[in-house]
Amino acid sequence: MVKTWDVVVVGAGHAGIESAMAAARMGATVCVVTLHKETIGQMPCNPAAGGIGKGHLVAELDALGGIQGWAVDRAGIQFRRLNSSRGPAVWGPRAQCDKERYSIMMRRLLARTQGITVIEGEANRILFERGRATGVGLAGGTRVCGRSVILTTGTFLGGVLHTGDDRREGGRFGERPSVGLGENLREMGLELRRFKTGTPPRLDRNSLDYTKLEIQEGDHSPQPFSWRTQAVVNRAVCWVGRTPERVREIIEENLDRSPLFGGRIDGVGPRYCPSIEDKVVRFPHHKEHTVFLEPETLHGPSMYVNGLSTSLPADVQEKVVRAVPGFEKASFIRFGYAVEYDVVAPKQVAHDLQVSSVPGLYLAGQIMGTSGYEEAAALGFVAGVNAVASLWETEGLRLGREQAYIGVLVDDLVNREHREPYRMFTSRAEHRLLMGVDSARERLMSEGVRLGLVPMGVFHVEQARWEKRRRVIEELEAGAVVPDHLTQDRLHKSLGFELRTPTTWAGILRRQDVDQEHAAAMAPGLGEMSAEDTAIIIGQLRYSGYIARHARERSRVERLRHIQIPADFSYRSIIGLSREVLEEMERLRPNTLAEAERLGGMTPAAMSLIAGRLSTMGRD
């Protein structure tokens, strides 16, 4: 008798792992099909997680009960919070990871999780019964049967690698692609598109001159991603360098040898993470470009050269790299390359990530047109939860744009046209001021409890923490500070300003000319809070005015959503629109703001600018 699993997951990258773990922990039996067990959980590009927008996804995933944040905390070797000088809505926690440790942990996690079976094989077709996906067929004839199927194929679907004139089939360095499955999806009537991504050279750390580079250390008091983690420590440093004018000259002299500009690559690459040759062409006035030198493991020799992604020939890569100060004697561990792969075009998948025309078939990760570990993991989690919920006939997971960045991610991929790899940014979220990383647990942990993926005890501890923060904020808003002589003298000595009118401690903490640390030490109630909670409270107080203004702006845009946009409307007359938005608006010419909102690359900020121009046209 052929064994039938509840869920069959194809692929064991970041999306596949989250799908399998969520499904198994909800009580389903899961079969994970991967080409090679030793490549489970690999970080084939930069071994880092988080950042602006992406860090929000990791925090939300963790609040729901996902495991990427937990793994990053344990494999992380440097932790930094980007945008730390700004408000909590745009904080971007980021961690550089030891990629070998990360992969080992993920392999062990899948192996010891009850309900998960991992097998090696190449899936080349979807099995059907009564019009529903019921498993996959493997090369060689083996059938893996299931009640639902989740495809998380990454860059392996029709993958082709490019380095100069060298073109070979592959999903990533040293691994064969999946060829038959893409053709099978086309036969099923799905529209596929060709995307591209790339990776930079890896250099031997012992061949570099660090005296010519700027050191980049981690945070002094790093914060973990996961509620499962008590503390993390920084164990490595990164470095910053810059390309000189000579790099531009070398690239311009060899553009004809680039597969990207020589017509040998058909796929569309990521706009916001371009190759160095693409940057040279697109930004001709930039004299230099920043590169970040980041370790791939804690003790190994490999250094990732963030900012020098390229598919130029190997000899040109050597010239480019060795022209960078500090890299003159660089020894190459691996040359950079580009990879083309197939993705399923937008608007063929529902919000639960089930293919609209194929019941029981779910997609997650780069096959959906995304471009990062964090986006892949979030989609994998959503697909795994919804696949099981459908089988159990229970409520699945559908997050709104106003609830979570994961909701924005899914909605953008499902409803909006995108013709290049999708990357999460805070600018994509209309309600970003209400969806900071600091509020992820408060917004989403109850959903994790409902799904059975977050323990109730953990939720109660977090609830007490949120309630304590609210009480302290109320006390700070209510506690009067009167400008008597004693108070004036104290505030002037400690905080450097003269109090002339009555205020509150909340009012003092909102002042931009007040040192946060000193003010927090004086304010009642804050001394009992952790450094993290204190920072969150101060951020909420300081940015409350921006949040109110944001609500008014969203209301104005909503009122104008269905107003007609003139056919000859000049988008180029609006200062501040990105090139991506300009290109889409001029190409498609939407009739209303409501139509414009659904276009690829559209952001809330761009909507606001266009709405503002429309509202003034009648008065011009």
Coordinates of C-alpha atoms in Angstrom, one line a residue:
M1 CA 0.0 0.0 0.0
V2 CA 1.3 3.4 -1.0
K3 CA 1.8 5.8 1.9
T4 CA -0.1 9.1 1.7
W5 CA 1.0 12.1 3.6
D6 CA -1.3 15.1 4.5
V7 CA 1.1 17.6 2.9
V8 CA 3.9 17.1 0.4
V9 CA 6.4 19.9 0.4
V10 CA 8.7 20.2 -2.6
G11 CA 11.9 22.0 -1.7
A12 CA 13.7 22.4 1.7
G13 CA 14.9 26.0 1.6
H14 CA 13.5 28.8 3.8
A15 CA 9.9 28.5 2.4
G16 CA 9.9 24.7 2.5
I17 CA 11.2 24.5 6.0
E18 CA 8.5 26.9 7.4
S19 CA 5.8 25.1 5.4
A20 CA 6.8 21.7 6.8
M21 CA 7.3 22.9 10.3
A22 CA 4.0 24.7 10.5
A23 CA 2.1 21.8 9.0
A24 CA 3.7 19.2 11.2
R25 CA 3.3 21.2 14.4
M26 CA -0.4 21.6 13.6
G27 CA -0.7 17.8 13.6
A28 CA -0.3 17.0 9.9
T29 CA 2.0 14.3 8.4
V30 CA 4.5 15.9 6.0
C31 CA 6.8 14.6 3.3
V32 CA 9.6 17.0 2.3
V33 CA 11.1 16.3 -1.1
T34 CA 14.6 17.8 -1.7
L35 CA 17.3 17.2 -4.3
H36 CA 19.9 16.8 -1.5
K37 CA 19.5 16.5 2.2
E38 CA 22.8 18.1 2.9
T39 CA 21.6 21.4 1.3
I40 CA 18.5 21.8 3.6
G41 CA 18.3 25.4 4.9
Q42 CA 21.2 26.7 2.8
M43 CA 21.9 30.4 2.6
P44 CA 23.2 30.5 -1.0
C45 CA 23.4 34.3 -1.2
N46 CA 24.3 36.5 1.7
P47 CA 24.0 34.5 5.0
A48 CA 22.0 37.3 6.7
A49 CA 18.4 37.8 7.8
G50 CA 16.4 40.9 8.5
G51 CA 17.0 44.5 7.6
I52 CA 14.6 47.3 6.7
G53 CA 11.2 45.7 6.0
K54 CA 12.6 42.2 6.0
G55 CA 13.3 42.4 9.7
H56 CA 9.6 43.1 10.1
L57 CA 8.7 39.8 8.3
V58 CA 11.1 37.8 10.6
A59 CA 9.6 39.4 13.7
E60 CA 6.0 38.8 12.6
L61 CA 6.8 35.2 11.6
D62 CA 8.2 34.6 15.0
A63 CA 5.2 36.1 16.7
L64 CA 3.0 33.7 14.8
G65 CA 5.1 30.7 15.8
G66 CA 7.5 30.4 12.8
I67 CA 11.1 29.3 13.4
Q68 CA 13.3 31.5 11.2
G69 CA 13.9 34.0 14.0
W70 CA 14.8 31.3 16.4
A71 CA 17.3 29.9 13.9
V72 CA 18.8 33.3 13.2
D73 CA 19.3 34.0 16.9
R74 CA 21.3 30.7 17.3
A75 CA 23.3 31.0 14.0
G76 CA 23.8 34.8 14.2
I77 CA 27.4 36.1 14.5
Q78 CA 26.6 39.8 14.3
F79 CA 23.4 41.6 15.2
R80 CA 22.6 45.2 14.3
R81 CA 19.4 47.3 14.4
L82 CA 19.3 49.5 11.3
N83 CA 17.5 52.8 11.5
S84 CA 17.9 52.8 15.3
S85 CA 18.0 56.6 15.4
R86 CA 14.5 56.8 13.9
G87 CA 11.2 55.7 15.2
P88 CA 10.3 52.1 16.1
A89 CA 8.1 51.8 13.0
V90 CA 11.1 51.6 10.7
W91 CA 13.6 49.8 13.0
G92 CA 15.3 47.1 10.9
P93 CA 16.8 44.3 13.0
R94 CA 19.4 42.4 11.0
A95 CA 21.8 39.5 11.7
Q96 CA 24.8 38.1 9.9
C97 CA 24.7 34.3 10.3
D98 CA 27.1 31.4 10.2
K99 CA 25.6 29.7 7.1
E100 CA 26.9 26.3 8.0
R101 CA 25.5 26.4 11.5
Y102 CA 22.2 27.6 10.2
S103 CA 21.9 24.8 7.7
I104 CA 23.0 22.1 10.2
M105 CA 20.3 23.3 12.7
M106 CA 17.6 23.2 10.1
R107 CA 18.5 19.7 9.0
R108 CA 18.4 18.5 12.6
L109 CA 15.2 20.3 13.3
L110 CA 13.4 18.6 10.4
A111 CA 14.9 15.3 11.4
R112 CA 13.6 15.4 14.9
T113 CA 10.2 17.0 14.3
Q114 CA 7.4 14.4 14.7
G115 CA 5.4 13.9 11.5
I116 CA 8.1 15.0 9.1
T117 CA 9.7 12.6 6.6
V118 CA 12.5 13.9 4.3
I119 CA 13.3 12.1 1.0
E120 CA 15.7 12.9 -1.8
G121 CA 14.4 13.2 -5.3
E122 CA 13.6 15.5 -8.2
A123 CA 9.9 16.3 -8.5
N124 CA 9.0 16.6 -12.2
R125 CA 5.2 16.5 -12.3
I126 CA 2.1 17.1 -10.2
L127 CA -0.2 14.1 -9.5
F128 CA -3.9 14.6 -9.8
E129 CA -7.1 12.8 -8.7
R130 CA -10.5 14.2 -9.5
G131 CA -9.0 17.5 -10.5
R132 CA -7.1 18.0 -7.2
A133 CA -3.3 17.9 -6.6
T134 CA -2.5 14.7 -4.8
G135 CA 1.2 14.4 -4.7
V136 CA 4.2 14.6 -7.0
G137 CA 6.0 12.3 -9.4
L138 CA 9.8 12.0 -9.1
A139 CA 12.4 11.4 -11.8
G140 CA 12.7 7.7 -12.0
G141 CA 9.0 7.0 -11.6
T142 CA 8.5 7.1 -7.8
R143 CA 5.2 8.6 -6.7
V144 CA 4.9 10.7 -3.5
C145 CA 1.2 10.9 -2.6
G146 CA -0.4 13.5 -0.4
R147 CA -3.7 15.3 0.2
S148 CA -2.1 18.6 -0.7
V149 CA 1.1 19.9 -2.3
I150 CA 3.3 22.9 -1.6
L151 CA 5.9 24.0 -4.2
T152 CA 8.8 25.9 -2.8
T153 CA 11.3 25.4 -5.7
G154 CA 13.4 28.6 -5.1
T155 CA 15.6 29.3 -8.1
F156 CA 15.7 25.7 -9.3
L157 CA 12.7 25.8 -11.7
G158 CA 14.4 25.8 -15.1
G159 CA 17.5 27.3 -13.4
V160 CA 20.5 28.5 -15.6
L161 CA 23.7 29.9 -14.2
H162 CA 25.7 32.6 -16.0
T163 CA 29.3 33.8 -15.6
G164 CA 30.4 35.7 -18.7
D165 CA 30.1 33.3 -21.6
D166 CA 29.9 30.3 -19.3
R167 CA 26.3 29.2 -19.3
R168 CA 25.2 26.0 -17.5
E169 CA 22.0 24.5 -16.1
G170 CA 21.8 24.8 -12.3
G171 CA 19.6 26.0 -9.5
R172 CA 22.6 27.4 -7.7
F173 CA 26.3 26.8 -7.6
G174 CA 27.1 23.1 -7.9
E175 CA 23.5 21.9 -8.0
R176 CA 21.4 20.7 -10.9
P177 CA 18.0 22.5 -11.7
S178 CA 14.5 21.1 -11.8
V179 CA 13.5 21.0 -15.5
G180 CA 10.4 18.8 -15.9
L181 CA 8.3 20.5 -13.2
G182 CA 8.3 23.9 -15.0
E183 CA 7.1 22.3 -18.2
N184 CA 4.4 20.4 -16.2
L185 CA 3.1 23.6 -14.7
R186 CA 2.9 25.2 -18.2
E187 CA 1.0 22.2 -19.4
M188 CA -1.4 22.7 -16.5
G189 CA -2.2 26.2 -18.0
L190 CA -0.1 28.3 -15.6
E191 CA 1.7 31.4 -17.0
L192 CA 5.4 31.4 -16.1
R193 CA 7.9 34.2 -16.3
R194 CA 11.7 34.4 -16.3
F195 CA 13.4 36.2 -13.4
K196 CA 17.0 36.7 -12.5
T197 CA 19.1 37.1 -9.4
G198 CA 22.8 37.1 -8.7
T199 CA 25.5 36.7 -6.2
P200 CA 28.9 38.3 -5.7
P201 CA 32.4 36.7 -5.4
R202 CA 33.5 35.0 -2.2
L203 CA 37.0 36.1 -1.1
D204 CA 39.5 34.5 1.3
R205 CA 39.6 36.6 4.5
N206 CA 43.3 36.0 4.9
S207 CA 44.1 37.7 1.5
L208 CA 42.6 41.1 2.4
D209 CA 44.1 44.3 3.8
Y210 CA 41.7 45.5 6.6
T211 CA 43.7 48.6 7.3
K212 CA 42.1 50.1 4.1
L213 CA 38.6 49.2 5.2
E214 CA 36.2 50.7 7.7
I215 CA 35.2 48.4 10.6
Q216 CA 31.5 47.8 11.2
E217 CA 30.7 46.4 14.6
G218 CA 27.4 45.0 15.9
D219 CA 25.2 46.6 18.5
H220 CA 26.5 46.9 22.1
S221 CA 23.3 45.4 23.5
P222 CA 21.9 43.3 20.6
Q223 CA 18.3 42.2 20.8
P224 CA 17.2 38.7 19.7
F225 CA 14.5 38.1 17.0
S226 CA 12.6 35.4 18.8
W227 CA 10.5 35.1 22.0
R228 CA 12.3 31.8 22.5
T229 CA 15.7 33.5 22.9
Q230 CA 16.8 35.1 26.2
A231 CA 19.9 36.9 24.8
V232 CA 22.3 37.0 21.8
V233 CA 25.9 38.1 21.5
N234 CA 28.0 39.6 18.7
R235 CA 30.9 37.3 17.8
A236 CA 32.1 38.9 14.5
V237 CA 32.7 42.2 12.8
C238 CA 32.0 43.3 9.3
W239 CA 33.9 45.8 7.1
V240 CA 33.0 48.6 4.7
G241 CA 34.9 49.6 1.5
R242 CA 34.2 51.6 -1.6
T243 CA 34.9 51.1 -5.3
P244 CA 37.1 53.7 -6.9
E245 CA 36.6 55.2 -10.4
R246 CA 38.8 52.5 -11.9
V247 CA 36.1 49.9 -11.2
R248 CA 33.7 51.9 -13.4
E249 CA 36.3 52.1 -16.1
I250 CA 36.9 48.3 -16.0
I251 CA 33.2 47.5 -16.2
E252 CA 32.5 49.9 -19.0
E253 CA 35.4 48.5 -21.0
N254 CA 33.9 45.0 -20.6
L255 CA 30.2 45.5 -20.9
D256 CA 30.1 43.6 -24.2
R257 CA 31.2 40.5 -22.2
S258 CA 28.4 40.8 -19.7
P259 CA 25.6 38.3 -20.2
L260 CA 23.3 40.9 -18.7
F261 CA 24.0 43.5 -21.4
G262 CA 25.1 41.1 -24.1
G263 CA 21.6 39.7 -24.5
R264 CA 22.3 36.3 -23.1
I265 CA 20.1 36.8 -20.0
D266 CA 16.3 37.1 -20.6
G267 CA 15.2 37.2 -17.0
V268 CA 14.4 40.4 -15.2
G269 CA 16.5 41.1 -12.2
P270 CA 15.8 42.8 -8.8
R271 CA 15.6 46.6 -9.2
Y272 CA 16.7 47.2 -5.6
C273 CA 19.6 44.8 -5.5
P274 CA 21.3 45.2 -8.9
S275 CA 24.6 43.8 -10.0
I276 CA 27.7 46.1 -10.0
E277 CA 27.6 46.4 -13.8
D278 CA 23.9 47.3 -13.7
K279 CA 24.7 50.0 -11.1
V280 CA 27.4 51.4 -13.3
V281 CA 25.0 51.7 -16.2
R282 CA 22.0 53.0 -14.3
F283 CA 23.9 55.5 -12.1
P284 CA 26.6 57.0 -14.4
H285 CA 27.2 60.0 -12.2
H286 CA 28.0 57.9 -9.1
K287 CA 31.8 58.0 -8.6
E288 CA 31.9 55.2 -6.1
H289 CA 29.7 52.4 -4.7
T290 CA 29.8 51.0 -1.2
V291 CA 30.7 47.4 -0.6
F292 CA 30.2 45.4 2.7
L293 CA 32.6 42.6 3.5
E294 CA 30.7 40.1 5.6
P295 CA 31.9 36.7 7.0
E296 CA 29.9 33.6 5.8
T297 CA 30.9 31.6 8.8
L298 CA 32.4 32.4 12.2
H299 CA 35.7 30.6 11.7
G300 CA 35.9 29.8 7.9
P301 CA 37.8 31.8 5.3
S302 CA 34.9 32.8 3.1
M303 CA 33.9 36.5 3.0
Y304 CA 30.8 37.7 1.1
V305 CA 31.3 40.9 -0.8
N306 CA 27.9 42.6 -0.5
G307 CA 27.5 45.2 -3.3
L308 CA 29.6 43.5 -5.9
S309 CA 27.0 41.0 -7.3
T310 CA 28.0 40.3 -10.9
S311 CA 27.9 37.9 -13.8
L312 CA 30.9 39.3 -15.6
P313 CA 33.6 36.8 -16.7
A314 CA 36.0 35.6 -14.1
D315 CA 39.0 37.5 -15.4
V316 CA 37.0 40.8 -15.3
Q317 CA 35.8 40.0 -11.8
E318 CA 39.4 39.6 -10.7
K319 CA 40.3 43.1 -12.1
V320 CA 37.2 44.7 -10.6
V321 CA 37.8 43.2 -7.1
R322 CA 41.5 43.9 -7.0
A323 CA 40.8 47.6 -7.9
V324 CA 39.0 48.0 -4.6
P325 CA 41.3 49.4 -1.8
G326 CA 42.0 46.5 0.6
F327 CA 41.3 43.9 -2.0
E328 CA 44.5 44.3 -4.1
K329 CA 45.7 40.8 -3.3
A330 CA 42.3 39.1 -2.9
S331 CA 42.2 35.4 -3.4
F332 CA 38.9 34.1 -4.9
I333 CA 37.0 31.2 -3.2
R334 CA 34.2 31.5 -5.8
F335 CA 33.4 33.8 -8.6
G336 CA 30.0 35.7 -8.7
Y337 CA 27.3 34.5 -11.1
A338 CA 23.7 35.2 -12.2
V339 CA 20.9 32.7 -12.1
E340 CA 17.8 32.7 -14.3
Y341 CA 14.7 30.8 -13.2
D342 CA 11.0 30.4 -13.7
V343 CA 8.3 32.0 -11.5
V344 CA 4.6 31.8 -11.7
A345 CA 3.1 35.1 -12.9
P346 CA 0.9 37.1 -10.5
K347 CA -2.8 36.8 -10.1
Q348 CA -3.0 33.0 -10.5
V349 CA -2.9 32.3 -6.7
A350 CA -5.4 33.1 -4.0
H351 CA -4.8 34.7 -0.6
D352 CA -4.3 31.3 1.0
L353 CA -1.5 30.8 -1.6
Q354 CA -3.5 28.0 -3.3
V355 CA -3.3 28.0 -7.1
S356 CA -6.8 29.2 -8.2
S357 CA -7.1 26.7 -11.0
V358 CA -5.6 23.7 -9.1
P359 CA -7.2 22.8 -5.8
G360 CA -4.7 21.4 -3.3
L361 CA -1.7 23.0 -4.9
Y362 CA 0.1 25.8 -3.0
L363 CA 3.0 28.0 -3.9
A364 CA 5.6 29.7 -1.6
G365 CA 8.9 31.5 -1.9
Q366 CA 10.7 32.5 -5.1
I367 CA 8.3 30.6 -7.3
M368 CA 5.9 33.4 -6.4
G369 CA 8.4 36.0 -7.6
T370 CA 10.0 37.1 -4.3
S371 CA 13.7 37.7 -3.7
G372 CA 14.7 37.0 -0.1
Y373 CA 15.0 34.4 2.6
E374 CA 12.5 36.4 4.8
E375 CA 9.8 36.7 2.1
A376 CA 10.2 33.0 1.3
A377 CA 9.9 32.0 5.0
A378 CA 6.8 34.1 5.5
L379 CA 5.1 32.7 2.5
G380 CA 6.1 29.2 3.4
F381 CA 4.5 29.6 6.8
V382 CA 1.2 30.9 5.3
A383 CA 1.1 28.1 2.8
G384 CA 1.8 25.4 5.4
V385 CA -0.9 26.7 7.8
N386 CA -3.5 27.1 5.1
A387 CA -2.9 23.7 3.5
V388 CA -3.5 22.1 6.9
A389 CA -6.5 24.3 7.7
S390 CA -8.1 23.4 4.4
L391 CA -7.7 19.7 5.1
W392 CA -8.9 20.0 8.7
E393 CA -11.7 22.4 7.5
T394 CA -10.7 25.0 10.1
E395 CA -10.0 28.7 9.9
G396 CA -6.7 29.4 8.1
L397 CA -4.4 32.4 8.2
R398 CA -5.3 35.5 6.2
L399 CA -3.7 38.7 7.5
G400 CA -4.8 42.1 6.2
R401 CA -2.6 44.9 5.0
E402 CA -3.5 46.9 8.2
Q403 CA -2.4 43.9 10.4
A404 CA 1.0 42.9 9.2
Y405 CA 3.8 43.1 6.6
I406 CA 3.0 39.5 5.9
G407 CA -0.4 40.7 4.9
V408 CA 1.1 43.3 2.6
L409 CA 3.4 40.7 1.1
V410 CA 0.7 38.2 0.3
D411 CA -1.7 40.9 -1.0
D412 CA 0.9 42.5 -3.2
L413 CA 1.9 39.1 -4.7
V414 CA -1.7 37.9 -5.2
N415 CA -3.4 41.1 -6.5
R416 CA -0.7 43.4 -8.0
E417 CA 1.2 43.0 -11.2
H418 CA 5.0 42.7 -10.6
R419 CA 7.4 42.1 -13.4
E420 CA 10.6 41.9 -11.4
P421 CA 11.6 40.1 -8.2
Y422 CA 9.6 41.4 -5.2
R423 CA 11.4 42.7 -2.2
M424 CA 9.7 43.9 1.0
F425 CA 10.2 47.6 2.0
T426 CA 8.5 49.6 4.8
S427 CA 7.4 51.9 2.0
R428 CA 5.0 49.3 0.7
A429 CA 2.9 49.3 3.8
E430 CA 0.1 51.9 4.1
H431 CA -0.1 51.3 7.9
R432 CA 3.7 51.1 8.5
L433 CA 3.6 53.5 11.4
L434 CA 1.3 51.1 13.3
M435 CA 3.3 47.9 12.3
G436 CA 6.8 48.3 13.8
V437 CA 8.9 45.3 14.8
D438 CA 8.2 46.4 18.4
S439 CA 4.5 45.7 18.0
A440 CA 4.7 42.4 16.1
R441 CA 4.0 40.2 19.0
E442 CA 1.1 42.4 20.3
R443 CA -0.4 42.4 16.8
L444 CA 0.0 38.7 15.9
M445 CA 0.8 36.4 18.8
S446 CA -2.9 35.7 19.5
E447 CA -3.0 34.2 15.9
G448 CA -0.1 32.0 16.8
V449 CA -1.9 30.8 19.9
R450 CA -5.0 30.1 17.9
L451 CA -3.1 28.0 15.4
G452 CA -1.4 26.0 18.3
L453 CA 2.0 27.3 17.3
V454 CA 2.7 29.6 20.3
P455 CA 2.3 28.3 23.9
M456 CA -0.4 30.0 25.9
G457 CA 2.0 30.6 28.8
V458 CA 4.3 32.6 26.5
F459 CA 1.4 34.6 25.3
H460 CA 0.4 35.5 28.9
V461 CA 3.9 36.7 29.7
E462 CA 3.9 38.9 26.7
Q463 CA 0.4 40.2 27.5
A464 CA 1.6 41.3 30.9
R465 CA 4.6 43.1 29.3
W466 CA 2.3 45.0 26.8
E467 CA -0.1 46.0 29.6
K468 CA 2.8 47.3 31.7
R469 CA 4.0 49.4 28.8
R470 CA 0.5 50.9 28.4
R471 CA 0.2 51.7 32.1
V472 CA 3.5 53.5 32.1
I473 CA 2.6 55.5 29.0
E474 CA -0.7 56.5 30.7
E475 CA 1.2 57.6 33.8
L476 CA 3.7 59.6 31.7
E477 CA 0.8 61.3 29.8
A478 CA -1.0 62.2 33.1
G479 CA 1.9 63.1 35.4
A480 CA 2.1 66.9 35.6
V481 CA 5.5 68.6 35.7
V482 CA 5.2 72.1 37.1
P483 CA 8.0 74.7 36.5
D484 CA 8.8 75.5 40.1
H485 CA 12.4 76.5 41.0
L486 CA 13.4 73.1 42.1
T487 CA 12.1 71.4 39.0
Q488 CA 13.5 74.0 36.7
D489 CA 16.9 73.7 38.2
R490 CA 16.8 69.8 38.1
L491 CA 15.7 69.7 34.4
H492 CA 18.2 72.3 33.4
K493 CA 21.1 70.5 35.0
S494 CA 20.1 67.0 33.8
L495 CA 18.5 67.7 30.4
G496 CA 19.8 71.1 29.4
F497 CA 16.6 73.0 28.9
E498 CA 14.5 75.5 30.8
L499 CA 10.9 74.5 31.6
R500 CA 8.7 77.6 31.4
T501 CA 5.2 76.2 31.2
P502 CA 3.5 73.2 32.8
T503 CA 3.9 69.9 30.9
T504 CA 4.0 66.2 31.4
W505 CA 6.8 63.7 31.4
A506 CA 5.4 62.4 28.1
G507 CA 5.8 66.0 26.7
I508 CA 9.4 66.1 27.9
L509 CA 10.2 62.7 26.4
R510 CA 8.7 63.9 23.1
R511 CA 11.2 66.8 22.8
Q512 CA 13.8 66.3 20.1
D513 CA 16.4 68.3 22.0
V514 CA 16.3 66.0 25.1
D515 CA 18.7 63.1 25.6
Q516 CA 16.5 60.0 25.7
E517 CA 18.7 58.1 28.1
H518 CA 18.9 60.9 30.7
A519 CA 15.2 61.7 30.4
A520 CA 14.2 58.1 30.8
A521 CA 16.3 57.8 34.0
M522 CA 14.4 60.7 35.5
A523 CA 10.8 59.8 34.3
P524 CA 8.7 57.9 36.8
G525 CA 8.0 54.3 35.9
L526 CA 10.7 53.9 33.2
G527 CA 13.3 52.9 35.6
E528 CA 11.5 49.6 36.2
M529 CA 11.4 48.8 32.4
S530 CA 13.9 46.9 30.4
A531 CA 16.0 48.9 27.9
E532 CA 14.0 47.4 25.0
D533 CA 10.6 48.4 26.6
T534 CA 11.9 51.9 27.4
A535 CA 13.0 52.4 23.8
I536 CA 9.6 51.2 22.6
I537 CA 7.7 53.6 25.0
I538 CA 9.8 56.6 24.0
G539 CA 9.4 55.8 20.3
Q540 CA 5.6 55.5 20.7
L541 CA 5.5 58.9 22.5
R542 CA 7.8 60.7 20.1
Y543 CA 6.1 59.5 17.0
S544 CA 2.4 59.7 18.1
G545 CA 2.1 63.0 16.1
Y546 CA 3.3 61.3 13.0
I547 CA 0.9 58.4 13.5
A548 CA -2.0 60.9 13.8
R549 CA -0.9 62.7 10.6
H550 CA -0.6 59.4 8.8
A551 CA -4.2 58.6 9.7
R552 CA -5.4 61.9 8.3
E553 CA -3.4 61.3 5.1
R554 CA -4.8 57.8 4.6
S555 CA -8.3 59.3 5.0
R556 CA -7.6 61.9 2.3
V557 CA -6.3 59.2 -0.1
E558 CA -9.3 57.1 0.5
R559 CA -11.7 60.0 -0.4
L560 CA -9.9 60.4 -3.7
R561 CA -9.5 56.7 -4.7
H562 CA -12.2 56.7 -7.3
I563 CA -11.6 60.1 -8.8
Q564 CA -10.7 59.9 -12.5
I565 CA -7.0 60.5 -13.5
P566 CA -6.9 62.6 -16.7
A567 CA -5.5 60.7 -19.7
D568 CA -2.8 63.4 -20.1
F569 CA -1.9 63.6 -16.4
S570 CA 1.8 64.4 -16.1
Y571 CA 3.4 62.1 -13.5
R572 CA 6.8 63.6 -14.2
S573 CA 5.6 66.9 -12.8
I574 CA 5.3 65.3 -9.3
I575 CA 8.5 65.6 -7.4
G576 CA 9.4 62.5 -5.3
L577 CA 7.9 59.6 -7.4
S578 CA 10.4 56.8 -7.8
R579 CA 11.5 55.6 -11.2
E580 CA 9.7 52.3 -10.7
V581 CA 6.3 54.1 -10.1
L582 CA 6.9 56.5 -13.0
E583 CA 7.5 53.7 -15.4
E584 CA 4.5 51.7 -14.3
M585 CA 2.1 54.8 -14.3
E586 CA 3.2 56.0 -17.7
R587 CA 3.1 52.5 -19.2
L588 CA -0.3 51.5 -18.0
R589 CA -2.1 54.9 -17.4
P590 CA -4.6 53.8 -14.7
N591 CA -8.0 55.5 -14.8
T592 CA -8.3 56.0 -11.1
L593 CA -6.2 56.0 -7.9
A594 CA -7.9 52.7 -7.0
E595 CA -6.5 51.2 -10.2
A596 CA -3.1 52.8 -9.6
E597 CA -2.9 51.3 -6.1
R598 CA -2.9 47.8 -7.6
L599 CA 0.1 48.4 -9.9
G600 CA 3.5 46.8 -9.2
G601 CA 5.9 49.1 -7.3
M602 CA 3.1 51.4 -6.0
T603 CA 3.7 52.7 -2.5
P604 CA 1.6 54.6 0.0
A605 CA 4.0 57.6 -0.3
A606 CA 3.5 57.6 -4.1
M607 CA -0.3 57.3 -3.7
S608 CA -0.2 60.3 -1.4
L609 CA 1.8 62.4 -3.8
I610 CA -0.5 61.6 -6.7
A611 CA -3.6 62.2 -4.6
G612 CA -2.2 65.5 -3.5
R613 CA -1.6 66.6 -7.1
L614 CA -5.1 65.5 -8.1
S615 CA -6.7 67.4 -5.3
T616 CA -5.0 70.7 -6.3
M617 CA -5.7 70.4 -10.1
G618 CA -9.1 72.0 -9.8
R619 CA -7.6 75.0 -8.0
D620 CA -4.7 75.6 -10.5

